[in-house]
PDB file of C-alpha atoms and ligand atoms in Angstrom:
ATOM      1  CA  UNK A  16       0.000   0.000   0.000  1.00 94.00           C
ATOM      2  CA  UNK A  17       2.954   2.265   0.931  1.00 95.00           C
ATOM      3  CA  UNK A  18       3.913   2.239  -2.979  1.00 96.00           C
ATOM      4  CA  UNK A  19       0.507   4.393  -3.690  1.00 97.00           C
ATOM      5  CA  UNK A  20       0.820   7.234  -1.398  1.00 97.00           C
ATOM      6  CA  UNK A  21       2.920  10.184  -2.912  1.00 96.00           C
ATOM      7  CA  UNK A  22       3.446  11.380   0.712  1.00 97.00           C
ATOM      8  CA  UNK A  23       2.319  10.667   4.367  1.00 98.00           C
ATOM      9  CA  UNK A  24       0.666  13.914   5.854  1.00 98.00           C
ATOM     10  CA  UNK A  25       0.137  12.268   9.640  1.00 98.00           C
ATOM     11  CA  UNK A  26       2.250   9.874  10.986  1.00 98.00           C
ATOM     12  CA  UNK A  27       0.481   7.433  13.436  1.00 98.00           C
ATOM     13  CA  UNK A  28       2.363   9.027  16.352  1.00 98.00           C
ATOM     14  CA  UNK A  29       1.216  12.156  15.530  1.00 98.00           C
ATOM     15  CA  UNK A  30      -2.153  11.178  14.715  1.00 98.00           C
ATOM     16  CA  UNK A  31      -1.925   9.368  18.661  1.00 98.00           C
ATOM     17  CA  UNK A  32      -0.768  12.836  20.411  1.00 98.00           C
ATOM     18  CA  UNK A  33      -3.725  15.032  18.674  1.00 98.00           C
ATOM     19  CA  UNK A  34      -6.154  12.262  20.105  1.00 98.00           C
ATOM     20  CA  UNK A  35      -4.421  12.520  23.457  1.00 98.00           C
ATOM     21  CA  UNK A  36      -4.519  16.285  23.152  1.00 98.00           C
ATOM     22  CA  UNK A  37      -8.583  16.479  22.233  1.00 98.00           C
ATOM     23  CA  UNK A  38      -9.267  13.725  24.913  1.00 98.00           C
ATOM     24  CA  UNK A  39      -7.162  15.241  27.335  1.00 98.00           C
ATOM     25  CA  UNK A  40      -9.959  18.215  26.360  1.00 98.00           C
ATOM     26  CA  UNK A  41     -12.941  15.867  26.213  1.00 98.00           C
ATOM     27  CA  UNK A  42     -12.309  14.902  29.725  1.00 98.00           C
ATOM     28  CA  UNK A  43     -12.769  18.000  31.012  1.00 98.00           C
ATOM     29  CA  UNK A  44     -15.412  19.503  28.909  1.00 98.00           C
ATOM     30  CA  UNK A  45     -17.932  16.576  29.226  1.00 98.00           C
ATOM     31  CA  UNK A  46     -17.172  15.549  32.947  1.00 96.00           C
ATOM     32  CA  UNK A  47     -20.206  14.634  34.732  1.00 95.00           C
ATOM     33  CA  UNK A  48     -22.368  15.143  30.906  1.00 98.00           C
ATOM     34  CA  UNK A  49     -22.110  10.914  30.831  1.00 98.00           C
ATOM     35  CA  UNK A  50     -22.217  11.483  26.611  1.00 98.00           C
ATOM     36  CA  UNK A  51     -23.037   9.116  24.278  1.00 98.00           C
ATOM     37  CA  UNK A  52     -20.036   8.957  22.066  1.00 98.00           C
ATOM     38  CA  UNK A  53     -21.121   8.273  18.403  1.00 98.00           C
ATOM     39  CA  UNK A  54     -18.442   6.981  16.029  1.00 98.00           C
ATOM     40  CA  UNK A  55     -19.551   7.875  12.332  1.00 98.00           C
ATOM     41  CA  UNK A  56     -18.562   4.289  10.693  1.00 97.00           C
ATOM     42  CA  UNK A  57     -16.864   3.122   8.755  1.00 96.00           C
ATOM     43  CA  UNK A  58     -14.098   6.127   8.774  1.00 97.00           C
ATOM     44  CA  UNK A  59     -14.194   7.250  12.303  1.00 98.00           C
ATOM     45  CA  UNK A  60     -13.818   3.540  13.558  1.00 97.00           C
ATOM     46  CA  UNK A  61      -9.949   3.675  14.311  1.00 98.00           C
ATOM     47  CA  UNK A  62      -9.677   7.366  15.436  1.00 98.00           C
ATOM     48  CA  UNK A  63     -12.252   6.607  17.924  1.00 98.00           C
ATOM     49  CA  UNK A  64     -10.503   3.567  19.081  1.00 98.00           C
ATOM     50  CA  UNK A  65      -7.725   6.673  20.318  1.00 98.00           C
ATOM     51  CA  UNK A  66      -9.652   9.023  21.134  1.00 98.00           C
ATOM     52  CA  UNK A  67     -11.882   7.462  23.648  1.00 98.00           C
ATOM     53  CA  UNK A  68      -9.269   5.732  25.267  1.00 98.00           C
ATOM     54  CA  UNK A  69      -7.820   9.289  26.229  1.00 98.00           C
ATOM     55  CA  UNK A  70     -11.979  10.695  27.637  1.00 98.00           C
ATOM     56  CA  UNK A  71     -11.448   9.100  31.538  1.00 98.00           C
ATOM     57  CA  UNK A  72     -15.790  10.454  31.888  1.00 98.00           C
ATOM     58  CA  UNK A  73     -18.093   7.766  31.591  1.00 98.00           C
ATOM     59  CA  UNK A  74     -19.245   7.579  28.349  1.00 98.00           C
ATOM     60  CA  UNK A  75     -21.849   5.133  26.296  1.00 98.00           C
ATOM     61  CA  UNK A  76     -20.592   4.085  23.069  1.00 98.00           C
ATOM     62  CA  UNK A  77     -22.336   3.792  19.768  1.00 98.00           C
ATOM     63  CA  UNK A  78     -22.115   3.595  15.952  1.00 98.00           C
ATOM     64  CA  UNK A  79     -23.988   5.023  12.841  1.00 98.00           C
ATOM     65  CA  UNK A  80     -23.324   4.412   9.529  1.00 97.00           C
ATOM     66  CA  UNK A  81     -23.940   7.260   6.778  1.00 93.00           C
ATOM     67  CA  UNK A  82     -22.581   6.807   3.102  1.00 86.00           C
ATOM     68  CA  UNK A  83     -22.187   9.879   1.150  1.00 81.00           C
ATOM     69  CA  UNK A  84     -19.344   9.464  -1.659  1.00 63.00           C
ATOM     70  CA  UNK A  85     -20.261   6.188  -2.928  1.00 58.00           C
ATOM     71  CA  UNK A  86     -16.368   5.017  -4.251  1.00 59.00           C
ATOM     72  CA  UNK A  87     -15.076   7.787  -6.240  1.00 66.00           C
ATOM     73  CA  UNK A  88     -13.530  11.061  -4.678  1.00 71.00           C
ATOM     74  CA  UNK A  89     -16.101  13.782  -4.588  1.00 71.00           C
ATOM     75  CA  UNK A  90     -18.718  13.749  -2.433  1.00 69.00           C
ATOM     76  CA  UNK A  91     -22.042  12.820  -4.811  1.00 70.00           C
ATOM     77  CA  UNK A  92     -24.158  15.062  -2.218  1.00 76.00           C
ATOM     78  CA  UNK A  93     -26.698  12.250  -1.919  1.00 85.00           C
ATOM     79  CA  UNK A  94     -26.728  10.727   1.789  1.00 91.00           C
ATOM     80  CA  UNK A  95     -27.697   7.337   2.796  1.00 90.00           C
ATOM     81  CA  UNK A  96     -28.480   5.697   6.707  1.00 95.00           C
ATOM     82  CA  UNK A  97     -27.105   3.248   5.987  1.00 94.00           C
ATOM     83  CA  UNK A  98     -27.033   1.710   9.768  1.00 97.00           C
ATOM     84  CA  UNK A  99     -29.021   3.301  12.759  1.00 97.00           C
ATOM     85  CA  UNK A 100     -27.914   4.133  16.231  1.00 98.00           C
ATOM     86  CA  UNK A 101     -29.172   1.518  18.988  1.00 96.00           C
ATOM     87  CA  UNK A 102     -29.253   4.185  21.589  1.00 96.00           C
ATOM     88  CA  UNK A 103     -32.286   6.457  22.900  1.00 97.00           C
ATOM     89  CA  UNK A 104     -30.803   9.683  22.108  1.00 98.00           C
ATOM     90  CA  UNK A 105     -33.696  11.816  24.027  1.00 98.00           C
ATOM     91  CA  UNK A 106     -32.302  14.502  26.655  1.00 98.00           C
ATOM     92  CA  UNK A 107     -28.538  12.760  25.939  1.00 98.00           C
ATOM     93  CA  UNK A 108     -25.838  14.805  25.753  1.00 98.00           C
ATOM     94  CA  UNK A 109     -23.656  13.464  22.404  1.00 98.00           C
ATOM     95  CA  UNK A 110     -20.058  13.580  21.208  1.00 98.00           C
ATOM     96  CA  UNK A 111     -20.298  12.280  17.690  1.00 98.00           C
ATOM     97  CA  UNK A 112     -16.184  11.037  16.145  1.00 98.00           C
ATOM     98  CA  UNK A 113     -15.894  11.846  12.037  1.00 98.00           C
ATOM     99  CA  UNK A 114     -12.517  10.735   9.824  1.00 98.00           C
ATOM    100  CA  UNK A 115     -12.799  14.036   7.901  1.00 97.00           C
ATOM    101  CA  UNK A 116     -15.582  16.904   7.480  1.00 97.00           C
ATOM    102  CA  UNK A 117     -15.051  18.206   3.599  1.00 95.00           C
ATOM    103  CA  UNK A 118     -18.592  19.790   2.219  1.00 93.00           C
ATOM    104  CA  UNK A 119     -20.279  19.291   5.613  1.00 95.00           C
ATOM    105  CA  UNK A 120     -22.760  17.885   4.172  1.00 94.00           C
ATOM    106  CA  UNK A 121     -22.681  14.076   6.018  1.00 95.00           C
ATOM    107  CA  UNK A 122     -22.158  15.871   9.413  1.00 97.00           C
ATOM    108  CA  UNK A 123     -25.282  18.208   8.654  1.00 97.00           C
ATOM    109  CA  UNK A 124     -27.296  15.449   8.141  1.00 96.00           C
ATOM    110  CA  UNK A 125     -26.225  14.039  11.300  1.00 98.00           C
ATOM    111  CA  UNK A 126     -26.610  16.837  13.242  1.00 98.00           C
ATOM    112  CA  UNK A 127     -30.199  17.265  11.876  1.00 97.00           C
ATOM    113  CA  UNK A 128     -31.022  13.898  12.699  1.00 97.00           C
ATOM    114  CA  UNK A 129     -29.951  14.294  16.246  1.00 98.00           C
ATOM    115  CA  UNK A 130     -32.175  17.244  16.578  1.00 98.00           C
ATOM    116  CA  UNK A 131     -34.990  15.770  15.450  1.00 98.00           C
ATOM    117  CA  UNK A 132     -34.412  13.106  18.042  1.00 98.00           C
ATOM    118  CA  UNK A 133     -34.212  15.568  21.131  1.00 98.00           C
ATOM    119  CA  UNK A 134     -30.083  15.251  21.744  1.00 98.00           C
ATOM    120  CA  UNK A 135     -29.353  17.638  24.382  1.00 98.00           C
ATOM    121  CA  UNK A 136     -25.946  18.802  23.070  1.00 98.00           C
ATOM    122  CA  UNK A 137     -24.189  17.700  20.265  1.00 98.00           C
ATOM    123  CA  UNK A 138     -20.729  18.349  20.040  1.00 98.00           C
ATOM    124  CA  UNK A 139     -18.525  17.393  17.230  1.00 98.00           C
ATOM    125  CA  UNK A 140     -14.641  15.896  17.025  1.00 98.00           C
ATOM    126  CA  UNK A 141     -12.860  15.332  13.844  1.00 98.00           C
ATOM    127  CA  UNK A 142      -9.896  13.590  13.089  1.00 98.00           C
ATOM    128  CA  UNK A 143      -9.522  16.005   9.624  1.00 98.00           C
ATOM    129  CA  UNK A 144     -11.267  19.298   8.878  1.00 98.00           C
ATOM    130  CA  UNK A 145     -10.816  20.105   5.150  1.00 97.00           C
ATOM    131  CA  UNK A 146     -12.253  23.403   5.410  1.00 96.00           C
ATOM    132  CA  UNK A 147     -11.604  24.689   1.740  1.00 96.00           C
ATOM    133  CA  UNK A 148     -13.963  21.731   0.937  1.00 94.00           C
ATOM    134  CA  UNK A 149     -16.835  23.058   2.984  1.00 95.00           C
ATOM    135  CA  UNK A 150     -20.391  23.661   1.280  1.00 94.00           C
ATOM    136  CA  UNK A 151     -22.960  23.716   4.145  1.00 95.00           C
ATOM    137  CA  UNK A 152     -22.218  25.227   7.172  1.00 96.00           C
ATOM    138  CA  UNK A 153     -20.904  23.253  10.225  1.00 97.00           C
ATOM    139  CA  UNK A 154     -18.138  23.452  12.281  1.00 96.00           C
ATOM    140  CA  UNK A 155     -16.516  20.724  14.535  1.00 98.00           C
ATOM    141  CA  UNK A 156     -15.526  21.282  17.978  1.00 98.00           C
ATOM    142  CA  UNK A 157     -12.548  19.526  18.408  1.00 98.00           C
ATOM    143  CA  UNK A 158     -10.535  18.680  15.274  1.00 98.00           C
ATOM    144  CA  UNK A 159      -6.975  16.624  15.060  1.00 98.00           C
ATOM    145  CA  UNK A 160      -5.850  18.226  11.855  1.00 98.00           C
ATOM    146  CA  UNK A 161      -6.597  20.861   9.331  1.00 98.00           C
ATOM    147  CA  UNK A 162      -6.028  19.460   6.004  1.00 96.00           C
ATOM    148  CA  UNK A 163      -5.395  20.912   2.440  1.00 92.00           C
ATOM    149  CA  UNK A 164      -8.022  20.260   0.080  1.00 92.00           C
ATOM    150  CA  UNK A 165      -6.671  16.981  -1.330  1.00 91.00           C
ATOM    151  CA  UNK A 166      -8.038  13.319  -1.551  1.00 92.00           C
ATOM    152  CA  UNK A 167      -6.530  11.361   1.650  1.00 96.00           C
ATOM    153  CA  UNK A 168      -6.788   8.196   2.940  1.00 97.00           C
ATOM    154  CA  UNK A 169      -5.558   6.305   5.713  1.00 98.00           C
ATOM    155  CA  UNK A 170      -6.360   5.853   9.397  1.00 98.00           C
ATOM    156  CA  UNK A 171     -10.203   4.817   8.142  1.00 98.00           C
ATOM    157  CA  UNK A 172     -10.304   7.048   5.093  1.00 97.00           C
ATOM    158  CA  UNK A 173     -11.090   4.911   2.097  1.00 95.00           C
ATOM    159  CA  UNK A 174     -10.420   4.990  -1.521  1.00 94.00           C
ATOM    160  CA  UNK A 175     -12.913   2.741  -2.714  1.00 91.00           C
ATOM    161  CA  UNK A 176     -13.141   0.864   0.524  1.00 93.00           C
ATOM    162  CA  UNK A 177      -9.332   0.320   0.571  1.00 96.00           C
ATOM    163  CA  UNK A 178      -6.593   2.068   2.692  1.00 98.00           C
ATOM    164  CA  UNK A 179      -8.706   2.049   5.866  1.00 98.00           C
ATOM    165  CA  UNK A 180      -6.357  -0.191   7.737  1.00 98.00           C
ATOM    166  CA  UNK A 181      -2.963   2.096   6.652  1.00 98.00           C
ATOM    167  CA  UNK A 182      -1.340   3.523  10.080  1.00 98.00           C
ATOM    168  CA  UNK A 183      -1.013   6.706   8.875  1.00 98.00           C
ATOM    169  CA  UNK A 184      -2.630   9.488   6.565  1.00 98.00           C
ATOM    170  CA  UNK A 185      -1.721  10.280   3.363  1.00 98.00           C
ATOM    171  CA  UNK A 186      -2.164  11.555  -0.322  1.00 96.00           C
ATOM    172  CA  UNK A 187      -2.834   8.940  -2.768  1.00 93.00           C
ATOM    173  CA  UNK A 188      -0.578   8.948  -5.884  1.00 93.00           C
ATOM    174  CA  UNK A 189      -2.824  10.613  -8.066  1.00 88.00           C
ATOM    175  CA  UNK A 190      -1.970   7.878 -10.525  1.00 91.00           C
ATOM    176  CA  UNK A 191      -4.152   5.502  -8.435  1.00 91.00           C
ATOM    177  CA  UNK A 192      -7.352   7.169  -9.188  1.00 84.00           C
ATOM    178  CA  UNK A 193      -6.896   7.709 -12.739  1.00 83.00           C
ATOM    179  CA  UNK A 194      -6.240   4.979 -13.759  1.00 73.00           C
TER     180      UNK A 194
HETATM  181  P1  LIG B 213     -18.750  15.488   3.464  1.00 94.17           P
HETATM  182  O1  LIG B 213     -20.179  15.057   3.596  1.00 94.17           O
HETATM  183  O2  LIG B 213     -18.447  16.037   2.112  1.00 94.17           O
HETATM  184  O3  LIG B 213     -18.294  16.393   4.568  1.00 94.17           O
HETATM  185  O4  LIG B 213     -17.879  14.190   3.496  1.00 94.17           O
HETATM  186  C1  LIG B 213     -17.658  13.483   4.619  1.00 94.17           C
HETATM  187  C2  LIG B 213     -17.301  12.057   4.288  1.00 94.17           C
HETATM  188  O5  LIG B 213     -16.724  11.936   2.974  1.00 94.17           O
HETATM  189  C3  LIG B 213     -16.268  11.570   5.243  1.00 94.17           C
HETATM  190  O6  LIG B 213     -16.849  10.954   6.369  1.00 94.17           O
HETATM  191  C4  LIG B 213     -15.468  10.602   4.387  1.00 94.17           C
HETATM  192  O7  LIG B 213     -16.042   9.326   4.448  1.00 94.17           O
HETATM  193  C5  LIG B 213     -15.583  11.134   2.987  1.00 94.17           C
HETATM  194  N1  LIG B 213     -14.398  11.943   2.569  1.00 94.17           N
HETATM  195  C6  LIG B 213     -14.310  13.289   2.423  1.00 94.17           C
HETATM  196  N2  LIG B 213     -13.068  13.677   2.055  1.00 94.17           N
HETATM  197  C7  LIG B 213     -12.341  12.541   1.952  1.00 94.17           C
HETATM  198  C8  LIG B 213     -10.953  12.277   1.617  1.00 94.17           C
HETATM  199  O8  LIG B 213     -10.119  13.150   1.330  1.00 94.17           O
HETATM  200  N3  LIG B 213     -10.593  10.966   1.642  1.00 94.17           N
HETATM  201  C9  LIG B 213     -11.460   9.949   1.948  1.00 94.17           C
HETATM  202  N4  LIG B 213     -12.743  10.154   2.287  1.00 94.17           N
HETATM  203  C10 LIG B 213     -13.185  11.434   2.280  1.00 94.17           C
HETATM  204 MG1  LIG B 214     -17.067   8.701   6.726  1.00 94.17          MG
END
């Protein structure tokens, strides 16, 4: 896999400080809140791993999965549940984990969602903000990274369902995708 990436943007030792760093944060800022952590699948799945490892609150722990690029690498704009939460949500107070936030637009729906469904609070941590990418307007609350506005992968950011399962982040050889 090494051979496709032109060059590594996060190292897995830095990726392990910033989630040390934000749960370091998350400890304090959600002490006593008991949150319901929601990992955004399948990206989030290994940054969460970190991240929650580093919140000493108690915390519940649960997954949704919501599909919005579909294998290629821009977002198509059309969003898809694709698996529910399992969790009452009503009067919770929630910390929902994303890989990356680029047009917002997966993360809006989310948010939306958790309205609907009477959330308390809903904050928002991100490994990767690509801001330049941004088309609706959210913001997260705790973000690892600020990344230039080029296709990654890595750490649980697919291309095409591969790369998930690299240690690190990085820019695929444009070569990859072209061909
Ligand atoms: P948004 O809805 O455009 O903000 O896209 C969010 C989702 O798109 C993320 O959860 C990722 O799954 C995917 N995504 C956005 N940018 C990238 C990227 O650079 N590499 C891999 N996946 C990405
Ligand atoms: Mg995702």
């Amino acid at each position: 896999m090494d051979n496709d990436i032109e060059r590594v943007l996060y190292s897995r030792e830095e990726i392990l400080q910033a989630a040390a760093r934000l749960g370091k944060q998350l400890t304090t800022d959600f002490k006593d809140k008991k949150p319901i952590v929601i990992s955004v699948l399948k990206g989030a799945i290994l940054f969460t791993v970190d991240v929650i490892k580093e919140m000493d609150v108690y915390a519940e722990l649960d997954f949704i999965d919501i599909s919005s690029y579909h294998g290629g690498t821009e977002s198509s704009g059309q969003i898809d549940l694709l698996h529910d939460l399992g969790t009452d949500i009503d009067g919770r107070n929630i910390l929902i984990i994303e890989d990356i936030i680029d047009t917002g637009r997966t993360l809006k729906y989310l948010i939306d969602l958790l309205k609907q469904r009477n959330a308390a609070e809903i904050k928002v941590c991100t490994l990767l903000d690509k801001e330049e990418g941004r088309a609706v307007d959210v913001k997260a609350d705790y973000i690892g990274f600020s990344v230039p506005n080029e296709f990654v992968v890595g750490y649980g950011l697919d291309y095409k369902e591969l790369y998930r399962n690299l240690p690190y982040v990085g820019v695929l050889k444009p070569e990859v995708y072209t061909s």
